[in-house]
Short mmCIF file of C-alpha atoms in Angstrom, two decimals:
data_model
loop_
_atom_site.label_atom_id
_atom_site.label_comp_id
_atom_site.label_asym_id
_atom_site.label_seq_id
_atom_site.Cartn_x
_atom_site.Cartn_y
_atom_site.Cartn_z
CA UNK A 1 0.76 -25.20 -8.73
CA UNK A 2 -0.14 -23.66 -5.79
CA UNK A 3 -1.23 -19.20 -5.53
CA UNK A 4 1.99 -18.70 -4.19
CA UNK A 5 4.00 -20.12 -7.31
CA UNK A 6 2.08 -19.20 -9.65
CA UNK A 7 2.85 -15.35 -7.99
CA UNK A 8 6.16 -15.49 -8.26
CA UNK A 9 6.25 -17.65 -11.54
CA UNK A 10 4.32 -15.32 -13.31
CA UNK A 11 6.24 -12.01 -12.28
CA UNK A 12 9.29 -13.79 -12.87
CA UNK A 13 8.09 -14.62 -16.43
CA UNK A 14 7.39 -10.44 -16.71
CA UNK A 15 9.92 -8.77 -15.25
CA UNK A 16 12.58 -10.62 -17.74
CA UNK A 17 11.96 -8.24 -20.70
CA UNK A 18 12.48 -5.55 -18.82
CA UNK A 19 14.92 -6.39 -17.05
CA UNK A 20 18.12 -4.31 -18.86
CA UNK A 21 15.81 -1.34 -18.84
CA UNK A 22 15.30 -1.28 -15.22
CA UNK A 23 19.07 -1.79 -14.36
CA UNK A 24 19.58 1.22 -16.65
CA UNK A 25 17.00 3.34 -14.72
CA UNK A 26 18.02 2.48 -10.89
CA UNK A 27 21.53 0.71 -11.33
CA UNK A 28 20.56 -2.37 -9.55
CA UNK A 29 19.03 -3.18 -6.36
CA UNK A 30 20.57 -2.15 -2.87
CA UNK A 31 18.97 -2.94 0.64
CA UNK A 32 21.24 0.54 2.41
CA UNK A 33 21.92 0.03 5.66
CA UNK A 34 18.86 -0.28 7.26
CA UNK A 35 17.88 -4.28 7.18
CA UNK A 36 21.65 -4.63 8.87
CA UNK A 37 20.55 -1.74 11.61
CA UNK A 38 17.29 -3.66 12.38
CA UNK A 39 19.16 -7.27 12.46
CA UNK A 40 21.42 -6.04 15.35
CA UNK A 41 18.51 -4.99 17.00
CA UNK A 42 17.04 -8.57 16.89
CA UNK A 43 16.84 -10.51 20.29
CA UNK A 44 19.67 -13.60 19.86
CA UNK A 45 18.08 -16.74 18.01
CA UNK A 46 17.57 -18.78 15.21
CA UNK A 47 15.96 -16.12 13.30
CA UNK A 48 19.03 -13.50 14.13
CA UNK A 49 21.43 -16.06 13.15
CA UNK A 50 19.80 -16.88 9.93
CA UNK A 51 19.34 -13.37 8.48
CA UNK A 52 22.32 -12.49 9.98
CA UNK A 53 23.87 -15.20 7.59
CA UNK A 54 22.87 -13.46 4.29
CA UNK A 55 24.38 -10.06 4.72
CA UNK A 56 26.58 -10.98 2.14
CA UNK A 57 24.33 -12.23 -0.58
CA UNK A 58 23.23 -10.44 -3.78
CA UNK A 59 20.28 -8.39 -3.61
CA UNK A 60 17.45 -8.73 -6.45
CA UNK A 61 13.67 -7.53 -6.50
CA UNK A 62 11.06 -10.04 -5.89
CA UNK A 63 7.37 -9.99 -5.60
CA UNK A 64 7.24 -10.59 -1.94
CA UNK A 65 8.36 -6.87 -1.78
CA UNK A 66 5.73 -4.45 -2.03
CA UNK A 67 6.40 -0.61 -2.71
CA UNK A 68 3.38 0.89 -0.48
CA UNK A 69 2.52 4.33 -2.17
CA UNK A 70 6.70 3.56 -3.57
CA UNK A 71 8.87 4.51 -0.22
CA UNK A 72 7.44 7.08 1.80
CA UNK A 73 8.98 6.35 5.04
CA UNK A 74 11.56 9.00 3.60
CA UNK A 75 9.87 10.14 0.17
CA UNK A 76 6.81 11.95 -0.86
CA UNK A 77 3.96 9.12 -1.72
CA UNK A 78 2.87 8.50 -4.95
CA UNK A 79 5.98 10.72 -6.97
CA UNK A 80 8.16 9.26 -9.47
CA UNK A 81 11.05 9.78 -6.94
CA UNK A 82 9.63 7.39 -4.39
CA UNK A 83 8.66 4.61 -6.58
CA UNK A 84 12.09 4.96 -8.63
CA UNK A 85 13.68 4.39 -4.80
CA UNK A 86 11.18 1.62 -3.85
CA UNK A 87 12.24 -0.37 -7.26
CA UNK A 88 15.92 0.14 -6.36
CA UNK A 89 15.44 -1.83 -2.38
CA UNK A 90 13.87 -4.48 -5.06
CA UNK A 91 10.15 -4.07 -4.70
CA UNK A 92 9.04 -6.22 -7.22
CA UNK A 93 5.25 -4.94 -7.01
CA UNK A 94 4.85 -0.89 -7.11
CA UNK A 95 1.50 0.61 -6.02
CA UNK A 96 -0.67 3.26 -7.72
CA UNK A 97 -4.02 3.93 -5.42
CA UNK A 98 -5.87 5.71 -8.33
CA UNK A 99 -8.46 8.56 -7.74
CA UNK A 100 -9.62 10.98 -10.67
CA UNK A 101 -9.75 14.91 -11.51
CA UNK A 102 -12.57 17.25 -12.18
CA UNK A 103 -12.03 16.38 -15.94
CA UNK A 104 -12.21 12.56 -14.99
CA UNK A 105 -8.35 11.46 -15.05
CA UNK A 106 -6.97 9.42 -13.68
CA UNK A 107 -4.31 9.68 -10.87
CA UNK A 108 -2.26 8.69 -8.24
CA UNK A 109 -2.97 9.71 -5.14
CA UNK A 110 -3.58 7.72 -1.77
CA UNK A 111 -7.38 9.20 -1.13
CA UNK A 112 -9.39 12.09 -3.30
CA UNK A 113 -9.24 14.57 -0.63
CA UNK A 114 -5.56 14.18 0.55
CA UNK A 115 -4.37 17.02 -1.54
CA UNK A 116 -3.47 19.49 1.19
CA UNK A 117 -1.78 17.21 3.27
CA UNK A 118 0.07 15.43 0.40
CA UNK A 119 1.08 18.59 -1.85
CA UNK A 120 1.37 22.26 -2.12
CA UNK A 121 -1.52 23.12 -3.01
CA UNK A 122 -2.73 25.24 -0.23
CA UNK A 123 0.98 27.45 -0.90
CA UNK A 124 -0.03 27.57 -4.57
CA UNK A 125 -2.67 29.79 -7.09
CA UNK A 126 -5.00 26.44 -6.45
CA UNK A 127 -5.42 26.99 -3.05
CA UNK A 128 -8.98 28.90 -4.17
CA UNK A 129 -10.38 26.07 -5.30
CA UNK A 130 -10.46 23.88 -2.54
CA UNK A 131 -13.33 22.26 -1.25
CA UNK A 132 -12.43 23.58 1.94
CA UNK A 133 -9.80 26.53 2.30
CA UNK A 134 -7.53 26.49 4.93
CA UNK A 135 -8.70 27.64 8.55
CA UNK A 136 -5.95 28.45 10.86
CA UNK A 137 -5.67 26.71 14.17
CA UNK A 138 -7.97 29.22 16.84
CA UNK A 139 -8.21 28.03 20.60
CA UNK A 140 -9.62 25.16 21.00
CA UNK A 141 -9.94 24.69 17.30
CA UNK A 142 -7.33 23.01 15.02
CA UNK A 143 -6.45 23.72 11.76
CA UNK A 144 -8.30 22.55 8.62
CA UNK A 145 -8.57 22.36 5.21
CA UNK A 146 -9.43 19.77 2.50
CA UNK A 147 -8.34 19.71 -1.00
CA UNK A 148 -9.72 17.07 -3.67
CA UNK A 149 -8.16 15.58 -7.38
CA UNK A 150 -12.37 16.17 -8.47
CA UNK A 151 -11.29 20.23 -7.87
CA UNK A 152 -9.17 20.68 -10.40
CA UNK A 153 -8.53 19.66 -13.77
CA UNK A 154 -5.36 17.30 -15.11
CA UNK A 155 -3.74 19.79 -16.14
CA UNK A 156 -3.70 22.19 -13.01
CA UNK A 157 -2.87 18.69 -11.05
CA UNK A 158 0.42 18.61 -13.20
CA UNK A 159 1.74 22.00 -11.48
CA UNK A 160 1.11 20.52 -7.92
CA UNK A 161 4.62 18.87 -6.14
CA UNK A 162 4.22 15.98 -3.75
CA UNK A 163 5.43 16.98 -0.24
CA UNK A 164 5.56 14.21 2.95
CA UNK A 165 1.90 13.34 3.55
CA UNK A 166 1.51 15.49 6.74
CA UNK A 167 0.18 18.15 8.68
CA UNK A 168 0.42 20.13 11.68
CA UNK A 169 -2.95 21.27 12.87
CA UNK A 170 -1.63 23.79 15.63
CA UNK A 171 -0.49 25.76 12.77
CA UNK A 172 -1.87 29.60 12.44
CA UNK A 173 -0.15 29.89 8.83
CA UNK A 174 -0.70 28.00 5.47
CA UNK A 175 3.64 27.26 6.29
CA UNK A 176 3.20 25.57 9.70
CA UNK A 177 0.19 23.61 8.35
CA UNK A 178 2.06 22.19 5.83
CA UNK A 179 5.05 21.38 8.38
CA UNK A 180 3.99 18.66 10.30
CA UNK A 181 6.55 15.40 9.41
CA UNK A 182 6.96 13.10 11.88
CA UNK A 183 10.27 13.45 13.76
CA UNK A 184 10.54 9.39 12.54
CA UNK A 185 10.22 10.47 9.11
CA UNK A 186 12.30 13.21 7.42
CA UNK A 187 11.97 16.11 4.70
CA UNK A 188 14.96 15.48 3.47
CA UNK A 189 13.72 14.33 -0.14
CA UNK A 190 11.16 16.40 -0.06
CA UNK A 191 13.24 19.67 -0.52
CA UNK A 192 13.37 19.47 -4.54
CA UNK A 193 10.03 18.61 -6.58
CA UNK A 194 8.21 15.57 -5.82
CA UNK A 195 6.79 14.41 -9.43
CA UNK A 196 3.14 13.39 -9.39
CA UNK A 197 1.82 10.82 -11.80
CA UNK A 198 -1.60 10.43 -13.77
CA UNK A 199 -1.93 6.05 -13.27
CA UNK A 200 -1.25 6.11 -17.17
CA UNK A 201 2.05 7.85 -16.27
CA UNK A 202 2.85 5.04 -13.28
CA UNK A 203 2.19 1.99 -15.56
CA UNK A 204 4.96 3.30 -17.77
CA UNK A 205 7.45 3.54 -15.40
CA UNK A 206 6.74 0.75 -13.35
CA UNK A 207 6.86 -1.51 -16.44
CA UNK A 208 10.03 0.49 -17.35
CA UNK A 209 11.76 -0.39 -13.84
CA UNK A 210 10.66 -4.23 -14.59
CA UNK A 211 8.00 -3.67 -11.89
CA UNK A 212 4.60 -5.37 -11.77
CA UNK A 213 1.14 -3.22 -10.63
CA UNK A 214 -0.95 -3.34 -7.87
CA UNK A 215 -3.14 -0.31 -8.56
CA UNK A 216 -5.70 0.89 -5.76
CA UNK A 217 -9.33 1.60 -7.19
CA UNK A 218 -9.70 4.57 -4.24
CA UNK A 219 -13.61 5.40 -2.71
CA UNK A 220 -14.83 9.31 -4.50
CA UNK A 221 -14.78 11.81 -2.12
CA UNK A 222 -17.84 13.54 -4.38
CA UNK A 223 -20.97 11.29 -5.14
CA UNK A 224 -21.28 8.99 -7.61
CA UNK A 225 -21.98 8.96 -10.77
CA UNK A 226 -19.85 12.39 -10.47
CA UNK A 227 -20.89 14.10 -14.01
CA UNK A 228 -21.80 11.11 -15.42
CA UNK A 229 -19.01 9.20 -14.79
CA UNK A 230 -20.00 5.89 -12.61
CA UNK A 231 -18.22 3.66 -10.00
CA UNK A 232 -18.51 1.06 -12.88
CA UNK A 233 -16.79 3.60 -15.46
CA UNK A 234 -14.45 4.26 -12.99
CA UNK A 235 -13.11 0.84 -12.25
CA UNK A 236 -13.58 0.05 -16.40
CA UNK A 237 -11.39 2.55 -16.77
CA UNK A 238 -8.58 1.74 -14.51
CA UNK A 239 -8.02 -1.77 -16.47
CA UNK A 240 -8.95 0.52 -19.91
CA UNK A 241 -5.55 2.02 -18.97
CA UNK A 242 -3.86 -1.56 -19.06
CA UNK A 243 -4.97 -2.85 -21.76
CA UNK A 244 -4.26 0.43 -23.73
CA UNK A 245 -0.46 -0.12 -22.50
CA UNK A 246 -0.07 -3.48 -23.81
CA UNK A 247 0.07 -4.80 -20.38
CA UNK A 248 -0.48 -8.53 -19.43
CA UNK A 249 -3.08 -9.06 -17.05
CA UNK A 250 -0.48 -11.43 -14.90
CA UNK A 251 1.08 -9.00 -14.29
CA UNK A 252 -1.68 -6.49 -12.65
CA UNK A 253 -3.21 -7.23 -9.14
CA UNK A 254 -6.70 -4.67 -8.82
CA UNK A 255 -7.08 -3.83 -5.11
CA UNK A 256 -10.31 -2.23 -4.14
CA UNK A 257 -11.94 -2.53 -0.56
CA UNK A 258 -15.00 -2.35 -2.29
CA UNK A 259 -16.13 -5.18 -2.51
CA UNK A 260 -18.57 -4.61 -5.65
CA UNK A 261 -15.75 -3.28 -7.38
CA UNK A 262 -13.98 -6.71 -6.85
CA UNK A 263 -16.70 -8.27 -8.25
CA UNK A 264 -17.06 -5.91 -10.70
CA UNK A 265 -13.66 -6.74 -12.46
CA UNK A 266 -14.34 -10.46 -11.91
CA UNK A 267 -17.17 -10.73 -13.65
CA UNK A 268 -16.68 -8.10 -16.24
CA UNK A 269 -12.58 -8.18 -16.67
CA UNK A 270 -12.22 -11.85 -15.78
CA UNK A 271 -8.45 -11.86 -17.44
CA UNK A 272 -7.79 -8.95 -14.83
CA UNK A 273 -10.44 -9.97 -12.19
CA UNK A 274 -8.59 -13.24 -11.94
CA UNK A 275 -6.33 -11.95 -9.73
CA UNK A 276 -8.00 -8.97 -8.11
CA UNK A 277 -7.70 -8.15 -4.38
CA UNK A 278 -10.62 -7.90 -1.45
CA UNK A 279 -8.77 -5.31 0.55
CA UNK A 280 -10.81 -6.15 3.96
CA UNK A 281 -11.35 -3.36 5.84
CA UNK A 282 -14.54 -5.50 7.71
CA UNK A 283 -12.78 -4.31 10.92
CA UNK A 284 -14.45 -0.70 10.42
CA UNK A 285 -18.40 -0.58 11.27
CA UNK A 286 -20.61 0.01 9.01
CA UNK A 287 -23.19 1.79 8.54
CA UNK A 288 -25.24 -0.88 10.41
CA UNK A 289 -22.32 -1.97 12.18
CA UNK A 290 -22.59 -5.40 10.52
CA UNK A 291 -19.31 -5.18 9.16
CA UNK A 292 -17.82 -5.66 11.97
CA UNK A 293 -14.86 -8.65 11.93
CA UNK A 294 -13.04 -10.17 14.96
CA UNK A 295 -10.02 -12.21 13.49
CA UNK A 296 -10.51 -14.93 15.89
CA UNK A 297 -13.98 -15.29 15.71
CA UNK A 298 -15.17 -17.44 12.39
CA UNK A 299 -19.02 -16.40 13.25
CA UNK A 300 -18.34 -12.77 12.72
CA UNK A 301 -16.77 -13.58 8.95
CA UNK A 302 -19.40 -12.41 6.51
CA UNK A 303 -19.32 -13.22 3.81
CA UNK A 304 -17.27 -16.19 5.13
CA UNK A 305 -14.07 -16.86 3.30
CA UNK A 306 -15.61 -19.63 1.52
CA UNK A 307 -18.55 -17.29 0.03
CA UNK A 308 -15.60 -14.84 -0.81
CA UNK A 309 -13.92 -17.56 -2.81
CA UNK A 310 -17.19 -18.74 -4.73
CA UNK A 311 -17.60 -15.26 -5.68
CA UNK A 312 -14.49 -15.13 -7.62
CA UNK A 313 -12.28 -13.56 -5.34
CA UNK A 314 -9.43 -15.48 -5.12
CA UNK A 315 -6.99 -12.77 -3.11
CA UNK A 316 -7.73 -11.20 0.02
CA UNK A 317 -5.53 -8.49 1.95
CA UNK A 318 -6.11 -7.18 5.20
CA UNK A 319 -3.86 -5.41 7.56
CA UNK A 320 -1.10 -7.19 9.65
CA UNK A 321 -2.70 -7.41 12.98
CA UNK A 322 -5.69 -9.34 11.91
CA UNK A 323 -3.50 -12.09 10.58
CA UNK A 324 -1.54 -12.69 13.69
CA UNK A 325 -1.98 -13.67 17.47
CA UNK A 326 -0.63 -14.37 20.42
CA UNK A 327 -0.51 -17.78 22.10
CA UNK A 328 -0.07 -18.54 25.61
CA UNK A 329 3.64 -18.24 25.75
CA UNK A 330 3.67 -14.91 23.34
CA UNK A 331 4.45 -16.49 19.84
CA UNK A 332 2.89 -15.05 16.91
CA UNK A 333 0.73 -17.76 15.31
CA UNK A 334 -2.08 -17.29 12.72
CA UNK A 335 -5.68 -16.14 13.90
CA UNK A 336 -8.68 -17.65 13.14
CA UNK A 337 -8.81 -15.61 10.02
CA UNK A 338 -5.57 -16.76 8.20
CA UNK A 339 -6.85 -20.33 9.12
CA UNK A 340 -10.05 -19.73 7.60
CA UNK A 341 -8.54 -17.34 4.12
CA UNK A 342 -5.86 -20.54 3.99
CA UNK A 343 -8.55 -23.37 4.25
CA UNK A 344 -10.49 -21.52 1.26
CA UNK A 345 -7.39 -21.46 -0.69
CA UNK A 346 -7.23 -17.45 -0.81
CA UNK A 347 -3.59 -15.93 -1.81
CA UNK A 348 -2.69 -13.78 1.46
CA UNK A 349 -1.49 -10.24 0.82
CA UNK A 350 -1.24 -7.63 3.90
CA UNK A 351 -0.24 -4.31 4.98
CA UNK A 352 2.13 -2.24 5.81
CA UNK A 353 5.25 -3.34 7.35
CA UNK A 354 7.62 0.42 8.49
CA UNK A 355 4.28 2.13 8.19
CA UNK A 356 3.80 3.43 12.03
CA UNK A 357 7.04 4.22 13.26
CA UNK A 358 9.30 2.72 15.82
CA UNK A 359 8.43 -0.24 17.74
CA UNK A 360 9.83 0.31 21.00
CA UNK A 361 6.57 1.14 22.36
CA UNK A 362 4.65 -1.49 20.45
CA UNK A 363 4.24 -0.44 16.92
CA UNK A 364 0.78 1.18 17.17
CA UNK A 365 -2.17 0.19 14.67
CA UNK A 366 -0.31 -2.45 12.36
CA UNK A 367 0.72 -4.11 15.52
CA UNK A 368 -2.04 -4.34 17.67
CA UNK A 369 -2.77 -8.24 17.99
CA UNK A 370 1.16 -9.10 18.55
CA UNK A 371 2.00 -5.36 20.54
CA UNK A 372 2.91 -7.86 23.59
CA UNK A 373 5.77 -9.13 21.42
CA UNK A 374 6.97 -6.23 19.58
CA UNK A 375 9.52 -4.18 21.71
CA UNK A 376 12.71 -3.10 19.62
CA UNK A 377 12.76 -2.57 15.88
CA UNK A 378 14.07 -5.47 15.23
CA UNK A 379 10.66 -7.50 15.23
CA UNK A 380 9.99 -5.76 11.42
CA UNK A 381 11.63 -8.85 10.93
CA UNK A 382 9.65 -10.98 13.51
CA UNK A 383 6.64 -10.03 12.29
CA UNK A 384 7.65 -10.56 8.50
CA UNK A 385 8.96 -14.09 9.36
CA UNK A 386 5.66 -14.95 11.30
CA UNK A 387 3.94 -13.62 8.31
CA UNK A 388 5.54 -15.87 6.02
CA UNK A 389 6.11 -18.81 8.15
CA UNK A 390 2.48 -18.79 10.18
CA UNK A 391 0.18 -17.07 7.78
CA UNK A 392 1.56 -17.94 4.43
CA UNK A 393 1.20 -14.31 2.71
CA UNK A 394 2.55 -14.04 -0.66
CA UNK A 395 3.50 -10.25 -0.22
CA UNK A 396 3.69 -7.68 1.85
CA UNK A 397 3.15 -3.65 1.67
CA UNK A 398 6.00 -1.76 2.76
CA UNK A 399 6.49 2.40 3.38
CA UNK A 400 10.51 0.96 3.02
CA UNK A 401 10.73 -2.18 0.88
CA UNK A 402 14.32 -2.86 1.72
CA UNK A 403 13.68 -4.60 4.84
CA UNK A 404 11.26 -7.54 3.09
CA UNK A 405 13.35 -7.44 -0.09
CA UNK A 406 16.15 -8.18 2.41
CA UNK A 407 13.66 -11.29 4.65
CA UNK A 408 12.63 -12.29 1.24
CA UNK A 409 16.25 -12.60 -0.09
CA UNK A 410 17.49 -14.32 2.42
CA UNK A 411 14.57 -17.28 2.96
CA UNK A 412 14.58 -17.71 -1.09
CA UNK A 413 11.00 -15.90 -1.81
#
């Protein structure tokens, strides 16, 4: 059986028993209107015609779909109210990235020091104990602040509200800092509480809305060990929380971009470590600028995809642009990379589809390698067929998971 079946197999398999409990808790899945807005943006072809063909079929979640951080194109990362609307557009895998508190708990929050641009904390009695109060915007000189999970305690984390993970650093007030959405995004579910979650809290509901994990083992912000707790406690932990929920290890993928962590889990955790995730972020230099990774050049893959494998890994997830190229009459075809992950026999995961906004002008970051072919939003969907068709991923991160429940749907995923 090859990575791919044995993915959807085996969350197929999981997601039965909970099934009836899930329907209860987000009445079924719905795509909304947007996968129909984006298909009549589509340039005419094969591709239109086919998704175009399957506006009337059923929707239902699948494993393909991946809730990035739950839905927060339109809702406040990491809250119950995000994930809750990422399981009903059928994202079959939810996300927790998982940091930890002064009193070392775990939570879910996309970095440790994201806490003033993802919450109210600067507008709340915790503002004090930032690592870095807020500084208003002076001159030349934007605003500022940074607020970490390892400054306060659990329980002062559960009086924080999620907010849209923004900020506007021309404000002169803690209120204009905190007021910085994109115009493509919107407030609009972020006027009532957003609900944080500790990761113990997330692995309940997830498994409640018949949702498998991909939980995000996030780098400290403090140095480690941070009062004696160690990077190895810290990703022992995360699985500790699994195991203590009666979860199946099929049903968890560990993401770290660390790679020691990776190996960590594999060698220590090898029921969880078995499917575990190299998030490769070897595009970033290093320290010694040796990490350094150019998708279409093999030489500068180290460890080579092959090494990777022997190690254990046997997923590896990097963003969209390093999986995709151009050729010479501007069709997206895999880079040297996919070849090279495929030929090794790695499961493809990557990320994140609806993260950077319209596409008119190109997409931005995601989009880089393939920005000659990306001009209306429609190519969401050109991009998610070349990433199934050309580089053979078996899911993909999404800030709005209706559009690849909807691609994933339609070509039987």
């Amino acid at each position: 059986m090859t990575l791919k079946a044995t993915l959807i197999v085996a969350g197929l398999a999981a997601s039965t028993a909970t099934g009836a409990i899930a329907q209860d808790m987000v009445g079924g899945v719905t795509y909304g209107p947007r996968p129909f807005y984006l298909i009549d943006r589509m340039a005419d072809g094969p591709l239109k015609e086919k998704l175009a063909s399957c506006m009337a079929q059923t929707p239902s979640a699948t494993k393909f779909s991946i809730g990035h951080r739950g839905a927060p194109l339109q809702f406040p990362e990491h809250t119950r109210e995000s994930n809750i609307a990422a399981a009903r557009m059928g994202a079959g895998i939810l996300e927790c990235d998982v940091t930890f508190t002064s009193d070392l708990e775990l939570v879910c929050r996309h970095a440790q020091n994201d806490l003033h641009t993802t919450t109210d904390i600067l507008a709340s009695d915790l503002a004090g104990k930032c690592t870095a109060p807020f500084s208003p915007a002076d001159g030349d000189t934007n605003a500022a602040a940074e607020c970490r999970t390892s400054d306060i305690t659990l329980a002062e984390f559960r009086t924080l509200t999620g907010k849209m993970d923004a900020a506007n650093t021309r404000g002169t007030t803690v209120a204009e800092y905190m007021d910085g959405t994109a115009n493509w995004r919107t407030d609009l579910y972020s006027v009532q509480d957003g609900q944080l979650m500790t990761h113990a809290e997330s692995i309940a509901l997830f498994d409640a809305l018949g949702a498998d994990f991909t939980p995000e083992l996030k780098s400290a912000s403090v140095d480690m060990p941070f009062n004696g707790f160690s990077q190895a406690d810290y990703a022992q932990k995360l699985v500790d929380e699994y195991v203590a929920a009666g979860i199946d290890p099929s049903r968890v993928w560990l993401q770290s971009f660390n790679l020691d962590d990776v190996k960590y889990w594999v060698e220590n955790t090898p029921e969880f470590g078995a499917q575990a995730v190299y998030l490769d972020d070897r595009y970033e230099a290093s320290d010694d600028d040796e990490g350094l990774i150019d998708p279409n050049d093999p030489a500068t893959f180290k460890p080579t995809m092959q090494e990777l494998a022997n190690m254990g890994v046997r997923y590896i997830a990097p963003p969209m642009w390093m999986l995709l190229t151009l050729d010479d009459s501007g069709n997206m075809v895999a880079s040297e990379y996919t070849k090279a992950a495929q030929e090794a026999d790695l499961g493809i995961i990557t990320w994140t589809l609806e993260r950077s906004g319209p596409l008119t002008t190109g997409g931005g970051w995601y989009f880089q390698s393939v920005a000659g072919a990306t001009d209306t939003d429609g190519d969401y969907f050109t991009i998610l067929n070349a990433l199934h068709e050309e580089a053979g991923v078996v899911g993909v991160f999404s800030d709005w998971p209706a559009t690849t429940t909807y691609y994933a749907n339609c070509m039987g995923l």
